[in-house]
Coordinates of C-alpha atoms in Angstrom, one line a residue:
X1 CA 87.7 71.4 92.6
X2 CA 87.3 74.7 94.5
X3 CA 83.5 74.8 94.7
X4 CA 82.5 73.9 98.3
X5 CA 79.0 72.4 97.3
X6 CA 80.6 70.1 94.7
X7 CA 83.4 69.2 97.2
X8 CA 80.6 68.0 99.7
X9 CA 78.8 66.0 97.0
X10 CA 82.2 64.4 96.1
X11 CA 82.5 63.3 99.8
X12 CA 79.0 62.0 100.0
X13 CA 79.6 60.1 96.7
X14 CA 82.9 58.5 98.0
X15 CA 81.2 57.5 101.2
X16 CA 78.5 55.7 99.2
X17 CA 81.0 53.6 97.1
X18 CA 81.2 49.9 98.0
X19 CA 84.4 48.9 99.9
X20 CA 85.7 46.7 97.1
X21 CA 85.5 49.5 94.5
X22 CA 87.0 52.1 97.0
X23 CA 90.0 49.6 97.5
X24 CA 90.4 49.4 93.7
X25 CA 90.3 53.1 93.3
X26 CA 92.9 53.5 96.0
X27 CA 95.2 51.0 94.3
X28 CA 94.8 52.9 91.0
X29 CA 95.6 56.2 92.8
X30 CA 98.7 54.6 94.4
X31 CA 99.9 53.5 90.9
X32 CA 99.5 57.0 89.5
X33 CA 101.3 58.5 92.5
X34 CA 104.3 56.1 91.9
X35 CA 104.3 56.9 88.1
X36 CA 104.4 60.7 88.6
X37 CA 107.0 60.5 91.4
X38 CA 109.3 58.5 89.1
X39 CA 108.8 61.1 86.3
X40 CA 109.4 64.0 88.7
X41 CA 112.6 62.5 90.0
X42 CA 113.8 62.0 86.4
X43 CA 113.1 65.7 85.6
X44 CA 115.0 66.9 88.7
X45 CA 118.0 64.6 88.0
X46 CA 118.2 65.5 84.3
X47 CA 117.0 69.1 84.1
X48 CA 117.7 70.6 87.6
X49 CA 114.8 73.0 87.9
X50 CA 116.2 74.7 90.9
X51 CA 119.1 75.9 88.9
X52 CA 116.8 77.7 86.4
X53 CA 115.5 81.2 86.9
X54 CA 112.1 81.3 88.6
X55 CA 110.0 83.0 85.9
X56 CA 106.6 82.3 84.6
X57 CA 108.0 81.3 81.2
X58 CA 110.4 78.7 82.6
X59 CA 109.1 75.4 81.1
X60 CA 111.0 73.0 83.3
X61 CA 109.9 74.7 86.6
X62 CA 106.3 75.0 85.3
X63 CA 106.3 71.2 84.4
X64 CA 107.6 70.2 87.7
X65 CA 105.3 72.5 89.6
X66 CA 102.4 70.9 87.6
X67 CA 103.5 67.4 88.4
X68 CA 103.6 68.3 92.2
X69 CA 100.1 69.8 91.9
X70 CA 98.9 66.6 90.3
X71 CA 100.5 64.5 93.1
X72 CA 98.8 66.8 95.7
X73 CA 95.4 66.2 94.0
X74 CA 96.1 62.4 93.9
X75 CA 96.9 62.3 97.7
X76 CA 93.7 64.3 98.4
X77 CA 91.6 61.7 96.4
X78 CA 93.3 58.9 98.2
X79 CA 92.1 60.5 101.5
X80 CA 88.6 60.7 100.2
X81 CA 88.4 57.1 99.1
X82 CA 89.9 55.9 102.3
X83 CA 87.5 57.7 104.4
X84 CA 90.3 59.5 106.3
X85 CA 90.8 63.2 106.9
X86 CA 94.5 63.8 107.1
X87 CA 95.6 66.0 104.2
X88 CA 99.2 66.5 105.3
X89 CA 100.7 64.8 102.3
X90 CA 98.4 66.7 99.8
X91 CA 99.3 70.0 101.4
X92 CA 103.0 69.2 101.4
X93 CA 102.9 68.6 97.6
X94 CA 100.8 71.8 97.1
X95 CA 103.5 73.8 99.1
X96 CA 106.3 72.4 97.2
X97 CA 104.5 73.2 93.9
X98 CA 103.9 76.7 95.0
X99 CA 107.5 77.2 96.1
X100 CA 108.8 75.8 92.8
X101 CA 106.5 77.6 90.5
X102 CA 104.5 80.3 92.3
X103 CA 102.7 81.7 89.3
X104 CA 100.0 79.2 89.0
X105 CA 96.8 80.3 90.7
X106 CA 95.4 76.7 90.6
X107 CA 98.0 75.7 93.2
X108 CA 96.9 78.5 95.5
X109 CA 93.3 77.4 95.0
X110 CA 94.1 73.9 96.0
X111 CA 95.7 75.3 99.1
X112 CA 92.4 77.0 99.8
X113 CA 90.6 73.7 99.3
X114 CA 92.8 72.1 102.0
X115 CA 92.2 75.0 104.3
X116 CA 88.5 74.7 103.8
X117 CA 88.5 71.1 104.8
X118 CA 90.3 72.1 108.0
X119 CA 87.4 74.7 108.6
X120 CA 90.2 77.4 108.3
X121 CA 88.2 80.3 106.8
X122 CA 91.1 82.7 107.1
X123 CA 93.4 80.3 105.3
X124 CA 90.9 79.7 102.7
X125 CA 90.3 83.4 101.9
X126 CA 94.1 84.1 102.0
X127 CA 94.9 81.4 99.4
X128 CA 91.9 82.3 97.2
X129 CA 93.2 85.8 97.1
X130 CA 96.6 84.6 96.2
X131 CA 95.2 82.5 93.4
X132 CA 93.5 85.7 92.0
X133 CA 96.7 87.7 92.1
X134 CA 99.1 85.3 90.4
X135 CA 100.3 85.8 86.9
X136 CA 98.3 82.8 85.8
X137 CA 95.3 83.5 88.0
X138 CA 92.7 81.0 88.8
X139 CA 89.1 82.2 88.5
X140 CA 87.6 81.6 91.9
X141 CA 85.7 84.8 92.6
X142 CA 82.4 83.1 93.3
X143 CA 84.1 80.8 95.8
X144 CA 85.7 83.8 97.6
X145 CA 82.2 85.4 97.7
X146 CA 80.8 82.3 99.4
X147 CA 83.5 82.5 102.1
X148 CA 82.9 86.1 102.6
X149 CA 79.1 85.4 103.0
X150 CA 80.1 82.8 105.7
X151 CA 82.1 85.4 107.4
X152 CA 79.3 87.9 107.3
X153 CA 76.9 85.5 108.9
X154 CA 79.2 84.5 111.7
X155 CA 80.2 88.1 112.3
X156 CA 76.6 89.0 112.8
X157 CA 76.2 86.2 115.3
X158 CA 79.4 87.2 117.1
X159 CA 79.1 91.0 117.0
X160 CA 78.0 91.5 120.6
X161 CA 80.8 89.4 121.9
X162 CA 83.3 91.2 119.7
X163 CA 82.1 94.6 120.8
X164 CA 82.2 93.6 124.4
X165 CA 85.7 92.4 124.3
X166 CA 86.9 95.5 122.4
X167 CA 85.2 97.9 124.9
X168 CA 86.7 96.1 127.8
X169 CA 83.4 94.7 129.2
X170 CA 84.8 91.3 128.9
X171 CA 88.0 90.2 130.4
X172 CA 90.9 90.2 127.8
X173 CA 92.8 87.0 127.8
X174 CA 96.3 87.3 129.0
X175 CA 97.8 83.8 128.6
X176 CA 99.5 82.4 125.6
X177 CA 96.7 79.7 125.4
X178 CA 94.2 82.6 124.7
X179 CA 96.4 84.1 121.9
X180 CA 94.3 82.2 119.4
X181 CA 91.0 83.7 120.7
X182 CA 92.4 87.2 120.5
X183 CA 93.6 86.7 117.0
X184 CA 90.3 85.1 115.8
X185 CA 88.3 88.0 117.2
X186 CA 90.4 90.4 115.3
X187 CA 90.5 88.1 112.3
X188 CA 86.7 87.8 111.9
X189 CA 86.3 91.5 112.1
X190 CA 89.1 92.1 109.6
X191 CA 87.6 89.5 107.2
X192 CA 84.1 91.1 107.4
X193 CA 85.6 94.4 106.4
X194 CA 87.4 92.8 103.4
X195 CA 84.3 91.1 102.5
X196 CA 82.5 94.5 102.2
X197 CA 85.4 95.8 100.1
X198 CA 85.3 92.8 97.7
X199 CA 81.6 92.5 97.3
X200 CA 81.0 96.3 97.5
X201 CA 78.0 95.6 99.6
X202 CA 77.5 97.1 103.1
X203 CA 79.3 100.4 102.8
X204 CA 77.0 101.8 105.6
X205 CA 78.7 99.4 108.0
X206 CA 82.3 100.4 107.2
X207 CA 82.8 103.2 109.8
X208 CA 81.5 101.0 112.7
X209 CA 83.4 98.0 111.7
X210 CA 86.6 100.0 111.0
X211 CA 86.4 101.5 114.5
X212 CA 85.9 97.9 116.0
X213 CA 88.8 96.6 114.0
X214 CA 91.1 99.3 115.1
X215 CA 90.4 98.6 118.7
X216 CA 90.9 94.9 118.2
X217 CA 94.1 95.4 116.2
X218 CA 95.5 97.6 119.0
X219 CA 94.6 94.9 121.6
X220 CA 96.2 92.2 119.5
X221 CA 99.4 94.1 118.9
X222 CA 99.7 95.1 122.6
X223 CA 99.1 91.6 123.7
X224 CA 101.7 90.2 121.3
X225 CA 104.3 92.8 122.2
X226 CA 103.9 91.8 125.9
X227 CA 104.3 88.0 125.3
X228 CA 107.3 86.5 127.0
X229 CA 107.0 83.4 124.6
X230 CA 109.2 84.3 121.7
X231 CA 107.9 81.5 119.5
X232 CA 104.3 82.5 120.0
X233 CA 105.2 86.2 119.5
X234 CA 106.7 85.3 116.1
X235 CA 103.7 83.0 115.2
X236 CA 101.5 86.0 115.8
X237 CA 103.6 88.5 113.7
X238 CA 103.9 86.0 110.9
X239 CA 100.1 85.8 111.0
X240 CA 100.1 89.6 110.5
X241 CA 102.0 89.1 107.2
X242 CA 98.9 87.2 105.9
X243 CA 96.7 90.0 107.1
X244 CA 98.8 92.7 105.4
X245 CA 98.7 90.8 102.2
X246 CA 94.9 90.6 102.2
X247 CA 94.7 94.3 103.1
X248 CA 96.9 95.3 100.2
X249 CA 94.8 93.0 97.9
X250 CA 91.6 94.9 99.1
X251 CA 93.2 98.3 98.4
X252 CA 94.4 97.5 94.9
X253 CA 91.2 95.7 93.9
X254 CA 89.0 98.5 95.3
X255 CA 90.7 101.1 93.4
X256 CA 91.9 99.3 90.1
X257 CA 89.9 96.0 90.0
X258 CA 91.0 92.5 89.8
X259 CA 92.5 92.7 86.3
X260 CA 95.2 95.1 87.6
X261 CA 97.0 92.2 89.4
X262 CA 98.1 90.7 86.0
X263 CA 99.3 94.1 84.7
X264 CA 102.9 94.8 84.5
X265 CA 103.1 98.1 86.5
X266 CA 99.7 99.1 87.8
X267 CA 99.6 102.7 89.2
X268 CA 97.4 104.0 92.0
X269 CA 97.0 107.8 92.3
X270 CA 95.2 110.0 94.7
X271 CA 92.7 110.9 92.0
X272 CA 91.8 107.2 91.5
X273 CA 91.4 106.7 95.3
X274 CA 89.1 109.7 95.6
X275 CA 87.0 108.3 92.8
X276 CA 86.4 105.1 94.5
X277 CA 84.3 105.2 97.8
X278 CA 85.6 101.7 98.8
X279 CA 89.0 102.6 97.7
X280 CA 89.1 105.5 100.2
X281 CA 88.0 103.1 102.9
X282 CA 90.7 100.6 102.0
X283 CA 93.4 103.3 102.0
X284 CA 92.2 104.3 105.5
X285 CA 92.5 100.7 106.6
X286 CA 96.1 100.6 105.0
X287 CA 97.2 103.7 106.9
X288 CA 95.8 102.5 110.2
X289 CA 97.7 99.1 109.9
X290 CA 100.9 100.9 108.9
X291 CA 100.8 103.3 111.8
X292 CA 100.0 100.6 114.3
X293 CA 102.7 98.4 113.2
X294 CA 105.4 101.0 112.7
X295 CA 104.7 102.2 116.3
X296 CA 105.4 98.8 117.5
X297 CA 108.9 98.8 116.0
X298 CA 111.5 99.6 118.5
X299 CA 114.7 98.9 116.6
X300 CA 115.9 98.1 113.1
X301 CA 116.2 94.4 114.0
X302 CA 112.9 94.2 115.7
X303 CA 110.9 91.2 114.6
X304 CA 107.9 93.5 114.0
X305 CA 109.7 94.5 110.9
X306 CA 108.5 91.2 109.4
X307 CA 104.9 92.2 109.4
X308 CA 105.7 95.9 108.4
X309 CA 107.7 94.7 105.3
X310 CA 104.8 94.1 103.0
X311 CA 103.2 97.5 103.6
X312 CA 106.6 99.3 103.2
X313 CA 107.3 97.4 100.0
X314 CA 103.9 98.4 98.7
X315 CA 104.8 102.0 99.3
X316 CA 108.1 101.4 97.6
X317 CA 106.3 100.1 94.5
X318 CA 103.5 102.7 94.4
X319 CA 105.4 105.9 95.0
X320 CA 103.0 107.7 92.8
X321 CA 100.4 107.7 95.6
X322 CA 102.8 109.2 98.2
X323 CA 101.8 112.9 97.6
X324 CA 98.2 111.9 98.3
X325 CA 99.0 109.9 101.4
X326 CA 101.2 112.6 103.0
X327 CA 98.7 115.3 102.3
X328 CA 95.7 113.4 103.7
X329 CA 97.7 111.4 106.4
X330 CA 100.6 113.4 107.8
X331 CA 101.3 110.7 110.3
X332 CA 102.7 108.5 107.5
X333 CA 105.5 110.9 107.0
X334 CA 106.4 111.0 110.6
X335 CA 106.3 107.2 110.9
X336 CA 108.6 106.7 107.9
X337 CA 111.1 109.4 109.1
X338 CA 111.1 107.7 112.6
X339 CA 111.8 104.3 110.9
X340 CA 114.8 105.9 109.1
X341 CA 116.1 107.2 112.4
X342 CA 115.9 103.8 114.0
X343 CA 117.8 102.1 111.1
X344 CA 120.4 105.0 111.1
X345 CA 121.2 104.4 114.8
X346 CA 121.6 100.6 114.3
X347 CA 125.1 99.2 114.6
X348 CA 125.1 96.1 112.3
X349 CA 127.3 93.3 113.3
X350 CA 127.1 91.5 109.9
X351 CA 129.4 92.7 107.0
X352 CA 127.4 93.1 103.8
X353 CA 130.5 93.3 101.7
X354 CA 131.7 89.8 102.2
X355 CA 129.8 88.2 99.4
X356 CA 131.6 88.4 96.1
X357 CA 130.0 85.4 94.4
X358 CA 128.9 86.4 90.8
X359 CA 128.1 82.8 89.8
X360 CA 124.4 83.3 90.3
X361 CA 124.3 86.3 87.9
X362 CA 122.4 88.5 90.3
X363 CA 122.9 91.5 88.2
X364 CA 120.7 90.1 85.6
X365 CA 117.8 90.5 88.0
X366 CA 118.6 93.6 89.9
X367 CA 120.7 96.7 89.2
X368 CA 122.1 97.3 92.6
X369 CA 122.3 96.1 96.1
X370 CA 122.8 92.5 94.9
X371 CA 125.2 91.7 97.8
X372 CA 122.7 92.6 100.4
X373 CA 119.8 90.8 98.7
X374 CA 122.1 87.7 98.4
X375 CA 122.8 87.8 102.1
X376 CA 119.1 87.7 102.9
X377 CA 118.4 84.9 100.4
X378 CA 121.1 82.8 102.0
X379 CA 119.6 83.4 105.4
X380 CA 116.2 82.3 104.0
X381 CA 113.1 84.4 104.2
X382 CA 109.6 83.3 105.2
X383 CA 107.9 82.0 102.1
X384 CA 105.1 84.5 102.6
X385 CA 107.3 87.4 101.8
X386 CA 107.4 86.2 98.3
X387 CA 103.7 86.9 97.6
X388 CA 102.9 87.5 93.9
X389 CA 101.5 90.7 92.8
X390 CA 102.9 92.9 95.6
X391 CA 106.6 92.5 96.2
X392 CA 109.2 93.2 93.5
X393 CA 111.8 90.7 92.7
X394 CA 109.7 88.0 94.2
X395 CA 110.8 85.3 91.6
X396 CA 114.4 86.2 92.4
X397 CA 113.9 85.7 96.0
X398 CA 112.5 82.2 95.6
X399 CA 115.0 81.1 93.1
X400 CA 118.1 82.1 95.0
X401 CA 116.7 81.1 98.4
X402 CA 116.5 77.6 96.9
X403 CA 120.0 77.7 95.4
X404 CA 121.8 79.2 98.3
X405 CA 123.5 76.8 100.7
X406 CA 125.0 79.0 103.4
X407 CA 122.8 79.6 106.4
X408 CA 123.2 82.5 108.9
X409 CA 122.1 82.6 112.4
X410 CA 118.9 84.5 113.5
X411 CA 120.6 87.8 114.5
X412 CA 122.4 87.9 111.1
X413 CA 119.1 87.2 109.3
X414 CA 117.3 90.1 111.2
X415 CA 120.2 92.4 110.2
X416 CA 119.9 91.4 106.6
X417 CA 116.1 92.1 106.7
X418 CA 116.8 95.4 108.3
X419 CA 119.4 96.4 105.7
X420 CA 117.0 95.7 102.8
X421 CA 114.3 97.5 104.7
X422 CA 116.6 100.5 104.9
X423 CA 116.9 100.6 101.1
X424 CA 113.1 100.8 100.9
X425 CA 112.6 103.4 103.7
X426 CA 115.3 105.6 102.2
X427 CA 113.6 105.4 98.9
X428 CA 110.3 106.4 100.5
X429 CA 111.7 109.1 102.8
X430 CA 113.6 110.7 99.7
X431 CA 110.2 112.0 98.8
X432 CA 110.2 114.1 102.0
X433 CA 113.6 115.7 101.3
X434 CA 113.5 119.5 101.1
X435 CA 110.0 119.9 102.2
X436 CA 110.3 119.2 105.9
X437 CA 109.3 122.2 108.1
X438 CA 111.0 123.0 111.4
X439 CA 108.1 121.6 113.3
X440 CA 108.5 118.3 111.6
X441 CA 112.1 117.7 112.2
X442 CA 113.2 114.1 112.9
X443 CA 114.4 115.1 116.4
X444 CA 110.7 115.6 117.4
X445 CA 109.7 112.1 116.4
X446 CA 109.5 109.8 119.5
X447 CA 110.6 106.3 119.7
X448 CA 107.3 104.7 120.4
X449 CA 104.0 106.5 119.8
X450 CA 102.2 103.8 121.9
X451 CA 104.2 105.0 124.9
X452 CA 103.1 108.2 126.7
X453 CA 106.7 109.2 127.0
X454 CA 107.6 112.5 128.8
X455 CA 105.4 115.6 128.8
X456 CA 106.8 118.4 126.6
X457 CA 109.8 120.4 128.0
X458 CA 109.2 123.7 129.3
X459 CA 105.6 123.2 130.5
X460 CA 104.3 124.8 133.7
X461 CA 101.8 122.6 135.7
X462 CA 99.1 124.0 137.8
X463 CA 95.5 123.6 138.8
X464 CA 93.7 121.4 141.3
X465 CA 91.2 119.0 139.6
X466 CA 92.9 119.4 136.2
X467 CA 96.3 120.2 135.1
X468 CA 97.0 123.3 132.9
X469 CA 100.0 122.8 130.7
X470 CA 101.5 126.2 129.4
X471 CA 104.1 126.7 126.8
X472 CA 105.6 129.8 125.2
X473 CA 107.2 132.9 126.2
X474 CA 107.0 134.3 129.9
X475 CA 105.3 137.4 128.6
X476 CA 102.0 137.3 126.8
X477 CA 102.4 136.8 123.1
X478 CA 101.2 139.5 120.7
X479 CA 99.5 136.9 118.7
X480 CA 97.3 135.7 121.5
X481 CA 96.8 132.3 123.2
X482 CA 95.9 128.9 121.9
X483 CA 93.8 126.7 124.3
X484 CA 94.0 122.9 123.6
X485 CA 91.6 120.2 124.8
X486 CA 94.5 117.9 125.8
X487 CA 92.6 114.6 126.0
X488 CA 90.8 115.0 122.7
X489 CA 94.0 116.0 120.9
X490 CA 95.9 113.0 122.3
X491 CA 93.1 110.5 121.4
X492 CA 92.7 111.9 118.0
X493 CA 96.3 111.5 117.3
X494 CA 96.6 108.1 118.8
X495 CA 93.2 106.8 117.4
X496 CA 92.2 104.6 120.2
X497 CA 94.9 105.3 122.8
X498 CA 96.3 108.4 124.5
X499 CA 99.2 109.8 122.5
X500 CA 101.5 112.2 124.4
X501 CA 103.5 112.5 121.2
X502 CA 100.3 113.9 119.5
X503 CA 99.8 116.5 122.3
X504 CA 103.5 117.5 122.1
X505 CA 103.2 118.0 118.4
X506 CA 100.2 120.1 118.7
X507 CA 101.7 122.3 121.6
X508 CA 105.0 122.7 119.7
X509 CA 103.3 123.6 116.5
X510 CA 101.6 126.7 117.9
X511 CA 104.4 127.6 120.3
X512 CA 107.0 127.8 117.5
X513 CA 104.7 130.2 115.7
X514 CA 104.7 132.6 118.5
X515 CA 101.6 131.7 120.4
X516 CA 101.1 131.1 124.1
X517 CA 99.8 127.6 124.4
X518 CA 97.5 126.2 127.2
X519 CA 96.5 122.5 127.2
X520 CA 94.0 121.3 129.7
X521 CA 94.5 117.8 131.1
X522 CA 92.4 115.8 133.8
X523 CA 94.5 114.4 136.6
X524 CA 94.1 110.8 135.3
X525 CA 95.8 111.6 132.0
X526 CA 99.0 112.1 133.9
X527 CA 99.1 108.4 134.9
X528 CA 100.3 106.0 132.3
X529 CA 98.3 103.2 134.0
X530 CA 95.1 105.1 133.6
X531 CA 95.4 106.0 129.9

């Protein structure tokens, strides 16, 4: 049962039942658990569901997944009648059911129920969204609305604190113990914005909340990047995978509606985005998330690739929207070309030509690159990469991940991820071939837009209270001079941070067209620590 109010009524009802009846109910539930466990073991022994393709029409997988779902419900009822609160066993059964047969929205809904019992609003929203996007979706729209209303109320209560942290008026936590607080500040602002997209109420708040969210996301990524605890860093990045999935849901739902998730090949075009006010806001959010994450990536095997993968795959699936994105957000193009450069420079240690096993009939599921995919599956991907409705080949990933027996070490797995990521980046960057101008060559793209880097070459520095940066020919150009407000150009390009790359691109743009370029900068902008 996914309805919060009815769930609370159930709890009150169970608490009022006499002890002897509760004991009898628990014995009955134990008997049912034993029965379904025996049935499940017999099915696994005689029909080997893991050896069958993970498709929505596969009967044995579906039946076993349903039995695991029932077992999860029974364990949850046992907890109720015993007056306890530990739902670990129920959650374990739900996880196994979802892994075995991920097309059933009811399973995701039950995961949301468990999250709700733990007061995990973010987890509840995430799993309710998953239940709406599966092939066999579970209708839980009203429940999701209730959670978004809870978020709205808490967001209003916490708004001053959130704004203070984002503006720097409060001390930003710097220890690993405070990582949770940083994430939750960002999380509540993020969920509030998604609530506006989903309910289509509160458009007047979008601009303010988006600005706050951008600042908080920047703080969260900077904090995570500077963590020395690798486990905590990976935990934060894996959380971002859930964030990206929810953001993709908001985008597609805002433009095409909920029914589009059950369509075979939904298309999103620029015309459709422009025709949807909330769709435009959701695309803005997608672009900001993409640019922030891609700027955090420093190498092809960087763990930040994990969080960027869902967004990159979404671009891979919806290539019809690329002309619109590139025209409206030129930074997307630069980021993708930069990612391609990073991957090109990577010297892979793992051979991707070793696997010759055709026993799994991979070519029945994919037309090319089967060896690379098989390598990834053998390494084992995080389950949350297999989200339904967004990533292609998700059923194949789950199936062969379960069937594969060989395990690679961590570095090999990162290389495998990078290799499949390369395929997607190349597909996306093929769109740019033949249209790149001299001012947009790959050589101009810096390694990390978050870093100030070096000032553009060939600049003369002068002035007392401010620095005047000049570029161009020694003699005055016949075309005249271009004067740039350096700080504004840099902040506009970097959103909430000073982007030396943005200033360099602006200077080079005009200098290559024959103008004398002058950029004014205050003294403090020449210090990395101050900007």
